[in-house]
Short mmCIF file of C-alpha atoms and ligand atoms in Angstrom, two decimals:
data_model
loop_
_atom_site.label_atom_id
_atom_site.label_comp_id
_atom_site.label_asym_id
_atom_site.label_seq_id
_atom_site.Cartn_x
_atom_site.Cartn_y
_atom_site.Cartn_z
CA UNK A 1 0.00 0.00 0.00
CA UNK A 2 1.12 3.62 -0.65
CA UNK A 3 1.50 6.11 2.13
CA UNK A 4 1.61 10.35 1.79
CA UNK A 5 3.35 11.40 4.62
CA UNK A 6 4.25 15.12 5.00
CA UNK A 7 7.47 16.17 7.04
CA UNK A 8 7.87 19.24 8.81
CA UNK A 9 11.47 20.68 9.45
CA UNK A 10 11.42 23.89 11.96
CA UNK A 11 14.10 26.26 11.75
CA UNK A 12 14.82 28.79 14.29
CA UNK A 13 12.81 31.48 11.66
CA UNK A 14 12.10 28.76 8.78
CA UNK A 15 9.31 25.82 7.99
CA UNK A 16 10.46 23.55 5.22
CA UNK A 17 7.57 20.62 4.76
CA UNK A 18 6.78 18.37 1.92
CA UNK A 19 4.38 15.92 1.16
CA UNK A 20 5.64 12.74 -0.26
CA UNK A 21 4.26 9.13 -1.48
CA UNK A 22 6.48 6.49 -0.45
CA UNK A 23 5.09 3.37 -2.93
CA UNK A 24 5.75 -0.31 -1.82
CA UNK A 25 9.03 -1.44 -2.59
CA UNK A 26 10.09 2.00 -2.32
CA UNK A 27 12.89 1.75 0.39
CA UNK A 28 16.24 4.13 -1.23
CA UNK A 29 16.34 7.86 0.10
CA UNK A 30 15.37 8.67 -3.59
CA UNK A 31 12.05 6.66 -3.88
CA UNK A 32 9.66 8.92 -2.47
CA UNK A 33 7.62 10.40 -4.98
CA UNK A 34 7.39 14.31 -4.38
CA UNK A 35 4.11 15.66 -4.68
CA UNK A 36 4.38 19.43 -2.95
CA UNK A 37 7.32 20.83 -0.96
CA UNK A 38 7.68 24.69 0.60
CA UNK A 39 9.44 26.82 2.43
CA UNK A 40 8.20 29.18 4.67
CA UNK A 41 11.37 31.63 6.23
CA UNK A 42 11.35 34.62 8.12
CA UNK A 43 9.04 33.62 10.44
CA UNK A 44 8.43 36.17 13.19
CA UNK A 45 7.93 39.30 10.62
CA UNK A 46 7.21 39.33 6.59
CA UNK A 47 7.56 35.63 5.57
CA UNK A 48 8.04 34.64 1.98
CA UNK A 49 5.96 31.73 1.25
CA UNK A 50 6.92 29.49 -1.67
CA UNK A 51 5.06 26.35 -2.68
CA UNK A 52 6.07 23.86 -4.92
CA UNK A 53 3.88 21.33 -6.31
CA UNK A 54 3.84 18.92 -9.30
CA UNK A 55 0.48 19.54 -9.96
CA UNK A 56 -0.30 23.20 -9.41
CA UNK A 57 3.08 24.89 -10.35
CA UNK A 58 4.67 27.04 -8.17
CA UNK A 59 3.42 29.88 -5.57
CA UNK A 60 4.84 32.67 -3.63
CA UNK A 61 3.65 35.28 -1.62
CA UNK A 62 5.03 37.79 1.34
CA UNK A 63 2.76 37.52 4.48
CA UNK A 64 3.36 37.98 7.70
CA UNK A 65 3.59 35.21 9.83
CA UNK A 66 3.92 35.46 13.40
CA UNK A 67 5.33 31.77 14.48
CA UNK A 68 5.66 28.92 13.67
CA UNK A 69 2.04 27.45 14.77
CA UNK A 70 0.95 30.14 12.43
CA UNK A 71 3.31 28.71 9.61
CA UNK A 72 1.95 25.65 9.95
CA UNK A 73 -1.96 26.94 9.73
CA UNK A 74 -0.42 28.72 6.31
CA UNK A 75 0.74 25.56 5.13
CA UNK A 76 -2.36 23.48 5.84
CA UNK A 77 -5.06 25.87 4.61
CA UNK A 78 -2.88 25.75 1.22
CA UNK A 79 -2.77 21.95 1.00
CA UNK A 80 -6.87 21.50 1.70
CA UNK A 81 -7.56 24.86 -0.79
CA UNK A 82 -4.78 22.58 -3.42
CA UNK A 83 -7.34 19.64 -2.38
CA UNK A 84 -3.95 17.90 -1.69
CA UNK A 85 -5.43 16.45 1.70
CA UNK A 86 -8.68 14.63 0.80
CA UNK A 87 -9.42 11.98 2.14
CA UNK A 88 -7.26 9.43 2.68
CA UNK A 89 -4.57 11.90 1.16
CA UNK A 90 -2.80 11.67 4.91
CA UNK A 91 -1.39 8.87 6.15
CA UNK A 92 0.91 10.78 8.90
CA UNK A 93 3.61 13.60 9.74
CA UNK A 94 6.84 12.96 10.06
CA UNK A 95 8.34 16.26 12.51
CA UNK A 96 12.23 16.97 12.91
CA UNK A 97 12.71 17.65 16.78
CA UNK A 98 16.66 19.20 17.15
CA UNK A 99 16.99 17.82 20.79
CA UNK A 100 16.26 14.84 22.04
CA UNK A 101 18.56 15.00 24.75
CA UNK A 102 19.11 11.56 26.59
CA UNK A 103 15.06 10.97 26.36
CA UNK A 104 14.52 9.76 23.30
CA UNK A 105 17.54 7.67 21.14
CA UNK A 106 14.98 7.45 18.43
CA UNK A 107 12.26 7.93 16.41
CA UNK A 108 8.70 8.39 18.16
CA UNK A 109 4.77 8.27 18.10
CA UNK A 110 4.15 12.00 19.40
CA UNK A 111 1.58 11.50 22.21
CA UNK A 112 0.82 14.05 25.13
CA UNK A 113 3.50 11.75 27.05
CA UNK A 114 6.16 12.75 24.60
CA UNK A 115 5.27 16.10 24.19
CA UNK A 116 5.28 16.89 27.92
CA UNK A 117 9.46 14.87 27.82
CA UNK A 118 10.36 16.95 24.71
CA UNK A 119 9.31 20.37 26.75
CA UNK A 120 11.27 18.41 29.82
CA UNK A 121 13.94 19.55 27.66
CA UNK A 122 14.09 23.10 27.85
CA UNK A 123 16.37 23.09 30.63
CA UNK A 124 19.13 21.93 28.41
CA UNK A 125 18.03 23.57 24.93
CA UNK A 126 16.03 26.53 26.10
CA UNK A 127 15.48 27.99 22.61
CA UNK A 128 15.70 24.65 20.24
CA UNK A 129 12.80 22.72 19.94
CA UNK A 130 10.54 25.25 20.40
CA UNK A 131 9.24 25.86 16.96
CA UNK A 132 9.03 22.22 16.45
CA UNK A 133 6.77 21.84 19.65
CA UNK A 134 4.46 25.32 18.35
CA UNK A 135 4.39 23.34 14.82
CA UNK A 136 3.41 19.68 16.86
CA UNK A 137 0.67 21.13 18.82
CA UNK A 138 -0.95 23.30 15.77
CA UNK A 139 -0.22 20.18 13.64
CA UNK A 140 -2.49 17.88 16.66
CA UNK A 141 -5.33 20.88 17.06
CA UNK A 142 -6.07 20.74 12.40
CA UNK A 143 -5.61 16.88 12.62
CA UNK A 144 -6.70 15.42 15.51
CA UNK A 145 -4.78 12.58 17.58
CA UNK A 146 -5.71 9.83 15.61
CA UNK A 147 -3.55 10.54 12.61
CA UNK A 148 0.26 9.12 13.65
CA UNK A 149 2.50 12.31 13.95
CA UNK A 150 6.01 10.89 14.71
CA UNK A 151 9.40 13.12 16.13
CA UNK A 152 12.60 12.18 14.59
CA UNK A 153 15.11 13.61 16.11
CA UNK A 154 18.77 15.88 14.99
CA UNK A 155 20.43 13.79 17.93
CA UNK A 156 19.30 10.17 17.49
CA UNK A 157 21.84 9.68 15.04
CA UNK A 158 24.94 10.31 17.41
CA UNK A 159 23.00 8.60 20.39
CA UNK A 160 25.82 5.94 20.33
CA UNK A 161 28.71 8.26 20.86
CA UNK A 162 31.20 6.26 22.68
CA UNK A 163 31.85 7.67 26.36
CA UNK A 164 35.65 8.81 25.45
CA UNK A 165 33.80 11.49 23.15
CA UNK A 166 30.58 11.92 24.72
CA UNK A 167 32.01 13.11 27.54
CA UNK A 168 33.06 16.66 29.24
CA UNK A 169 36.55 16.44 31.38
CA UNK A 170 33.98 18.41 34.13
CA UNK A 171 33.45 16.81 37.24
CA UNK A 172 31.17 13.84 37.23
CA UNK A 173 28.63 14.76 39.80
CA UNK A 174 27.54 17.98 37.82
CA UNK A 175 27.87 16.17 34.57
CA UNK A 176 25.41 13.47 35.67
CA UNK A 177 23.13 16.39 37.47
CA UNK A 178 22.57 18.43 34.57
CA UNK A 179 22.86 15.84 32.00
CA UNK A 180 25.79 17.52 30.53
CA UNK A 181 27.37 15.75 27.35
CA UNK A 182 28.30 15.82 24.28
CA UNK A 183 24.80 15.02 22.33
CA UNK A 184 25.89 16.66 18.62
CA UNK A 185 23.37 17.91 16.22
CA UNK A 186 22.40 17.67 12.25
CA UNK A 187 22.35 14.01 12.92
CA UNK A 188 19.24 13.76 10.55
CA UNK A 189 21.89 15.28 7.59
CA UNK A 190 24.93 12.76 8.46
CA UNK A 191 22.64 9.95 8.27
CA UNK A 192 21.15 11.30 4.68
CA UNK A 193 24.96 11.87 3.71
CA UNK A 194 26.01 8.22 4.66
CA UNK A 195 23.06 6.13 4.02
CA UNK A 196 22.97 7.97 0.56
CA UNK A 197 26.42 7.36 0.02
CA UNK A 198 26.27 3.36 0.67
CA UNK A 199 22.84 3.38 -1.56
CA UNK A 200 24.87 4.94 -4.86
CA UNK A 201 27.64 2.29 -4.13
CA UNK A 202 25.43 -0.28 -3.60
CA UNK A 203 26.79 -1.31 -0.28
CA UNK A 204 26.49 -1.51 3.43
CA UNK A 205 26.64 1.41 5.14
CA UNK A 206 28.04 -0.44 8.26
CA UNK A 207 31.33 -1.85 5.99
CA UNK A 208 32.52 2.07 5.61
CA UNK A 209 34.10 4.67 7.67
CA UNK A 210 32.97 7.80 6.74
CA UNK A 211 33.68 11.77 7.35
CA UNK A 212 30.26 13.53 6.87
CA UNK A 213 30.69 17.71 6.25
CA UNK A 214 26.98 19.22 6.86
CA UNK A 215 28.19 22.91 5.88
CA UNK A 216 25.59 25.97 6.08
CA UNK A 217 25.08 28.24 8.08
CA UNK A 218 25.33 25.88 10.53
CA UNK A 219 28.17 23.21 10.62
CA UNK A 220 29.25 20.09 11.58
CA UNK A 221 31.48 17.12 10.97
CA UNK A 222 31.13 13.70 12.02
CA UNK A 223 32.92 10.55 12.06
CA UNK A 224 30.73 7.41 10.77
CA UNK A 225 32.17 4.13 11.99
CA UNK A 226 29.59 1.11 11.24
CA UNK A 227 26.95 2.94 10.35
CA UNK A 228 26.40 5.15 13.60
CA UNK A 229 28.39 8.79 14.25
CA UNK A 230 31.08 7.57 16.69
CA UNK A 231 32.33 11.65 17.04
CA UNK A 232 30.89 14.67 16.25
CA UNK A 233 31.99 18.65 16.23
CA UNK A 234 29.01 19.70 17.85
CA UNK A 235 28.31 19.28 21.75
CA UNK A 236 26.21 19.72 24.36
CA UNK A 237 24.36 22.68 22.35
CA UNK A 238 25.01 23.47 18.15
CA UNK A 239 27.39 25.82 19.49
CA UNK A 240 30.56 23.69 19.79
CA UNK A 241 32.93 22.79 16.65
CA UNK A 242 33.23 24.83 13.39
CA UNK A 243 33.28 28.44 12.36
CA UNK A 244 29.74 28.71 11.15
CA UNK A 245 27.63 31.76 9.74
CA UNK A 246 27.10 33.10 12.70
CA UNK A 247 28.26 30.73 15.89
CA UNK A 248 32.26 31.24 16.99
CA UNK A 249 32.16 26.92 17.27
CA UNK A 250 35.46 25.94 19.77
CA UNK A 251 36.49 28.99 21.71
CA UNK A 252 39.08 28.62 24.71
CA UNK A 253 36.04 28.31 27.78
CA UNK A 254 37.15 30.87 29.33
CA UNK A 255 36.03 33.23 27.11
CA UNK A 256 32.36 33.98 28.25
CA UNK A 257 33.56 34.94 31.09
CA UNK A 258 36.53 37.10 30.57
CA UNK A 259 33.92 38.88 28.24
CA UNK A 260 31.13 39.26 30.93
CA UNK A 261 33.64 40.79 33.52
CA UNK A 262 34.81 43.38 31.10
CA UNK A 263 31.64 44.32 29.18
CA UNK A 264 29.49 44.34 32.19
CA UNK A 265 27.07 41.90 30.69
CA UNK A 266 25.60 38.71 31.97
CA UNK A 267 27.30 35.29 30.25
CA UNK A 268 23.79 34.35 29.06
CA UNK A 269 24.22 38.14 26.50
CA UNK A 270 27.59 36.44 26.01
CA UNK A 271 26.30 33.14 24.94
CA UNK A 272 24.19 34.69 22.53
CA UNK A 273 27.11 37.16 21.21
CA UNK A 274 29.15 33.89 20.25
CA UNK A 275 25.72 32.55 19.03
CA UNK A 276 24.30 35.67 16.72
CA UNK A 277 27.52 37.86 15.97
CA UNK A 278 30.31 35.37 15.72
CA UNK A 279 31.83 33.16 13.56
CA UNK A 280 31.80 34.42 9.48
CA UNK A 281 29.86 37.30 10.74
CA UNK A 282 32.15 37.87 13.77
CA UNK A 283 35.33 37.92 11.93
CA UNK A 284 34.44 39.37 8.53
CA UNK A 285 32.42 42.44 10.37
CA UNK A 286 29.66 42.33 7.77
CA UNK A 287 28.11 39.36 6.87
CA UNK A 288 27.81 35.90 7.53
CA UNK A 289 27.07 34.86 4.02
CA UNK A 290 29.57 32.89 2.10
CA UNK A 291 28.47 34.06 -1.11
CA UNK A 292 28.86 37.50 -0.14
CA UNK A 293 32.97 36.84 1.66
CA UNK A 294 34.10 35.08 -1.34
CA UNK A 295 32.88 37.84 -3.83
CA UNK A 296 34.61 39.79 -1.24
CA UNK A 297 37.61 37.99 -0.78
CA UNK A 298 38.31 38.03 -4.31
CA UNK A 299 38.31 42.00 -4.51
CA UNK A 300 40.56 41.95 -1.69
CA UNK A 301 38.53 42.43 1.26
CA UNK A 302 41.32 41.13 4.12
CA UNK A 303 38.86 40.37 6.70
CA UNK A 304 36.26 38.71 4.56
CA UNK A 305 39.47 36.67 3.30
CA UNK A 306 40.23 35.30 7.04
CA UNK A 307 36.66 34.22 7.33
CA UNK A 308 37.08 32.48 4.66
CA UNK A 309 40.78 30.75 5.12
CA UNK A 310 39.50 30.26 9.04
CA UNK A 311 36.03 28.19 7.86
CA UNK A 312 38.43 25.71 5.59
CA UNK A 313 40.92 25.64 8.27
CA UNK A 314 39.01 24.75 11.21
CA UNK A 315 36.96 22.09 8.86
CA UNK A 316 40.29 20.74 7.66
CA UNK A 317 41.76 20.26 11.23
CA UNK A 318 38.43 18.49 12.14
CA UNK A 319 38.79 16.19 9.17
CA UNK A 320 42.83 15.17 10.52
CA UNK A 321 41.29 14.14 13.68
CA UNK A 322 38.21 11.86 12.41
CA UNK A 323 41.01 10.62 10.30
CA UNK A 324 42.99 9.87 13.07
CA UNK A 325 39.37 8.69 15.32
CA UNK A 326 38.65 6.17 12.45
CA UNK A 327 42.19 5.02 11.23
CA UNK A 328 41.51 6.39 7.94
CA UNK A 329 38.13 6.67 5.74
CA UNK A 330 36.67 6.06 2.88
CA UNK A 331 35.14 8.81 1.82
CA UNK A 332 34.42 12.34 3.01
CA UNK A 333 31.21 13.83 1.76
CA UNK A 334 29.89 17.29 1.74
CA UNK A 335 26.41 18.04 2.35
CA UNK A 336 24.89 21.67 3.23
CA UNK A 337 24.51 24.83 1.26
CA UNK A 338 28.26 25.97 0.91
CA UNK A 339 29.28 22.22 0.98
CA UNK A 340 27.04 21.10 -2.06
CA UNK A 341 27.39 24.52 -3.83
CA UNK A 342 30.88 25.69 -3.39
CA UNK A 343 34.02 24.28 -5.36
CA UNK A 344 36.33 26.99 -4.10
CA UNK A 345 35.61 25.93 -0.53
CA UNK A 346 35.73 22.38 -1.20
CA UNK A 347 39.57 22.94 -3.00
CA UNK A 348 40.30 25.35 -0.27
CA UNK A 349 40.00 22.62 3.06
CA UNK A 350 40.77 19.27 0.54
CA UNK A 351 44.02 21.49 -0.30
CA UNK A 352 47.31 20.02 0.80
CA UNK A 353 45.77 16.41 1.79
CA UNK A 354 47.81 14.46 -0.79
CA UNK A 355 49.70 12.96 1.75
CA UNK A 356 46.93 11.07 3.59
CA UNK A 357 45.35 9.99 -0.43
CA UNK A 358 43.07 12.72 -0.78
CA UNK A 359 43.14 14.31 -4.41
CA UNK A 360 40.09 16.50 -6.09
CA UNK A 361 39.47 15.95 -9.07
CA UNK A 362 39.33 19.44 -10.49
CA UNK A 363 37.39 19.17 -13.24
CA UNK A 364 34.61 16.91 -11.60
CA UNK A 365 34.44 19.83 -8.47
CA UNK A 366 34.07 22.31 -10.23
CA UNK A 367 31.20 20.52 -12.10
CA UNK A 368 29.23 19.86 -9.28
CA UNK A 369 27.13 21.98 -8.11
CA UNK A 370 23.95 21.32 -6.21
CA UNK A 371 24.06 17.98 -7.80
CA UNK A 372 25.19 14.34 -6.34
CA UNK A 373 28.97 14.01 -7.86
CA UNK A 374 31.95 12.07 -7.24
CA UNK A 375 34.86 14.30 -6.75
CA UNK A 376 38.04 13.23 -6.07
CA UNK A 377 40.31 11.55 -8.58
CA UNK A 378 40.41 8.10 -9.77
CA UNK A 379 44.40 7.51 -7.86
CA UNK A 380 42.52 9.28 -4.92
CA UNK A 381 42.73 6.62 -1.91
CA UNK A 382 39.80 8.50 -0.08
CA UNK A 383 36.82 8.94 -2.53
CA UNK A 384 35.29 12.20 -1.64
CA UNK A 385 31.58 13.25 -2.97
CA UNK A 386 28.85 15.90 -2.83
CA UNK A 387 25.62 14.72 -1.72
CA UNK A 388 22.77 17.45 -1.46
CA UNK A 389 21.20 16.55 1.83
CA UNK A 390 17.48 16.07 1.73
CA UNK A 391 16.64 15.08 5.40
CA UNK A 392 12.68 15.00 4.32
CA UNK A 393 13.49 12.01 3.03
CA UNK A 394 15.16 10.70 5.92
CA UNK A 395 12.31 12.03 8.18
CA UNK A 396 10.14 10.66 5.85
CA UNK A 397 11.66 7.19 6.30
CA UNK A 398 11.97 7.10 9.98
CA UNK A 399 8.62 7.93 10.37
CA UNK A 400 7.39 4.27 7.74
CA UNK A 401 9.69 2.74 9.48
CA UNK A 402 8.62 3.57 13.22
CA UNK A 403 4.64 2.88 12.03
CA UNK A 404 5.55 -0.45 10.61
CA UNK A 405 5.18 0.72 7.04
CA UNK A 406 8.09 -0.01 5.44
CA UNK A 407 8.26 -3.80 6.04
CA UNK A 408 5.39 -4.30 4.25
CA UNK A 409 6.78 -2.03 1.25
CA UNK A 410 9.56 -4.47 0.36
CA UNK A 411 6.94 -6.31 -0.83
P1 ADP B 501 21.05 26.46 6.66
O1 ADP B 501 22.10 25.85 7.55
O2 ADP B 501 20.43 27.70 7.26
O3 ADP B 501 20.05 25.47 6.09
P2 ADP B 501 22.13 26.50 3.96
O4 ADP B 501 22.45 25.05 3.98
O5 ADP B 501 21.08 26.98 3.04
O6 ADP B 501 21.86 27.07 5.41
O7 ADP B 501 23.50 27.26 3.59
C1 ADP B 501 23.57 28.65 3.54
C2 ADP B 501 25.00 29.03 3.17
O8 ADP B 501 25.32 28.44 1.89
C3 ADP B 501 25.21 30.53 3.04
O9 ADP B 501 26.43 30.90 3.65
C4 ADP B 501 25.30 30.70 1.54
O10 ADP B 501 26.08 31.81 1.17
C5 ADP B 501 26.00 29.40 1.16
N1 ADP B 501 25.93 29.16 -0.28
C6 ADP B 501 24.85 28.87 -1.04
N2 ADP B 501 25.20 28.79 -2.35
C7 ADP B 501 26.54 29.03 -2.40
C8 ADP B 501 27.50 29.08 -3.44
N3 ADP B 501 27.15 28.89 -4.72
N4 ADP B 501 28.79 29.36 -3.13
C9 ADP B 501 29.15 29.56 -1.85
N5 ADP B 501 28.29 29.52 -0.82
C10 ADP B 501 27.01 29.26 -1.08
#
């Protein structure tokens, strides 16, 4: 039998859904049969709305949206006006949920029991999964409880982080009060990037060690060993690991404070600087769009320049020490906006990695763009690929898969 299932993915100030058919024997990431995606961004002032659908063409309009329960209300109204939820034109929703903290290690049926644990988590992510639980409870109040609506979470994938890189050198006793570890983030992207990778190479995912590059305007590398992230850059919140659009990633810990003393602020206003004005943004003084700092770079802007060289850098030294964590790897694959659309960046951090077997292929990066590609070159001991990350499909997945679905669609 075939199932629509539509996915919700909450941004801080985005919506990104789609409504997809996933027909029996339809198991590979790419075997869901699209029938309307959007975006709705801004959220919180003037949105642009843009629908895409395969059988009413495309739509846009600016209206303002106010959050993300709202969003959702936008995006339902569209799809009954569309007639694109008759009936039985629902089967479930699939929601990405960023934190799962140490609750939930999986997938799950959304009930009031797991909506009360995911707000239980607010202590530890105060700001994270709030438009995802605005989006769940508008999503409950249109549909009622009978339809499945299932949470798949950013940190299942990295929920088997061995201890020696889960943990904090912090004492114990606070570690294990405040349930302070290492839980990483994007985990719904590094699975896409290395379940997709084993499906166009027709293998087991679990035979391969991997280094995944999720690069946007938020980033993160992680380490695949046997199919599950065994490290990952980011920690306990997204903030931890690489220079990103607008987060500072690793800083020397002292920092926060050293910053609080002497601009008589409170660390939480410090947080946030190293949150909302750091990284790209932070270093280039202008903008934390890597579009904009190469453009820049090239007409010999210094500053937008060390954004730049820093971003490859810091990715770079990440990639030596997953080398090191997984005694080599196959492949290294770059996912994200800057990672699927950029060949300079990709050249820039891959640059100088002969001597572990890494060579680009010149001609095949510059070529891809936006579009699945092997890049390195045939002598090239580590193969290295772009693989636009489509974590609706993923979500979309987990969510057959937790309702029992997708055993009967091998069929
Ligand atoms: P998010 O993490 O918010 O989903 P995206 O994955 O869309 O972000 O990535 C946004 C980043 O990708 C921006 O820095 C943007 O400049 C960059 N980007 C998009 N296209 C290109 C390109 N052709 N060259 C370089 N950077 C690009």
């Amino acid at each position: 039998m075939s199932v629509n299932i539509l996915t919700i993915n909450c941004g801080s100030s985005s919506l990104k859904f789609s409504l997809v058919t996933l027909d029996p024997g339809a198991i590979r990431l790419d075997q869901g049969r699209l029938i309307v995606r959007g975006v709705l961004d801004r959220i919180g002032g003037k949105s642009n709305i843009s629908f895409i659908s395969t059988l009413h063409g495309n739509h846009t309009e600016e209206s303002v949206i106010t959050d993300h329960g709202e969003a959702i209300n936008s995006v339902f109204e569209w799809l009954y006006n569309k007639r694109l939820l008759g009936r039985d034109g629902l089967q479930a929703v699939g929601h990405r949920v960023v934190h799962g903290g140490d609750i939930f290690r999986r997938a799950v049926r959304i009930d009031d029991t797991v909506i009360g644990e995911i707000e239980s988590l607010r202590s530890l992510a105060p700001l994270h999964n709030e438009p995802a639980l605005r989006a769940i409870k508008t999503a409950r109040e249109i549909l009622g409880t009978a339809l499945p609506q299932v949470a798949v979470f950013d940190t299942s994938f990295h929920n088997r982080l061995p201890d020696v890189a889960a943990t904090y050198a912090i004492p114990a006793e606070l570690a294990e009060k405040y349930r302070i570890k290492r839980y990483g983030f994007h985990g719904i992207a590094h699975q896409y990037m290395a379940e997709r990778y084993a499906e166009l190479n027709d293998l087991l995912v679990s035979r391969k060690r991997l280094i995944t590059l999720q690069l946007g305007n938020g980033c993160s590398a992680t380490a695949v060993k046997q199919g599950y992230s065994v490290d990952t850059s980011m920690g306990l919140t997204p903030l931890e690991g690489l220079v990103m659009g607008t987060r500072s990633g690793d800083v020397d810990p002292t920092l926060p404070g050293l910053l609080s003393r002497k601009e008589g602020v409170d660390t939480t206003e410090v947080e946030n600087w190293l949150n909302t004005r750091s990284g790209l943004l932070g270093v280039s003084g202008w903008t934390h769009d890597m579009r904009e700092l190469l453009e820049a770079q090239a007409r010999g802007d210094k500053r937008a320049g060390l954004a730049v060289e820093m971003f490859c850098y810091r990715v770079r030294k990440y990639i030596g020490s997953y080398l090191a964590v997984l005694g080599g790897s196959d492949a290294i694959i770059f996912g994200g906006g800057i990672g699927e659309n950029s060949p300079v960046i990709r050249e820039n951090i891959c640059h100088g990695m002969e001597w572990c077997g890494l060579i680009l292929d010149s001609r095949l990066n510059q070529s891809a763009i936006g579009s699945e590609t092997l890049i390195s070159a045939g002598s090239s001991l580590i193969k290295v690929y772009v693989l636009p990350v489509n974590e609706e499909a993923i979500i979309a997945r987990e969510t057959a898969r937790l309702l029992g679905w997708l055993d009967n669609m091998k069929k």
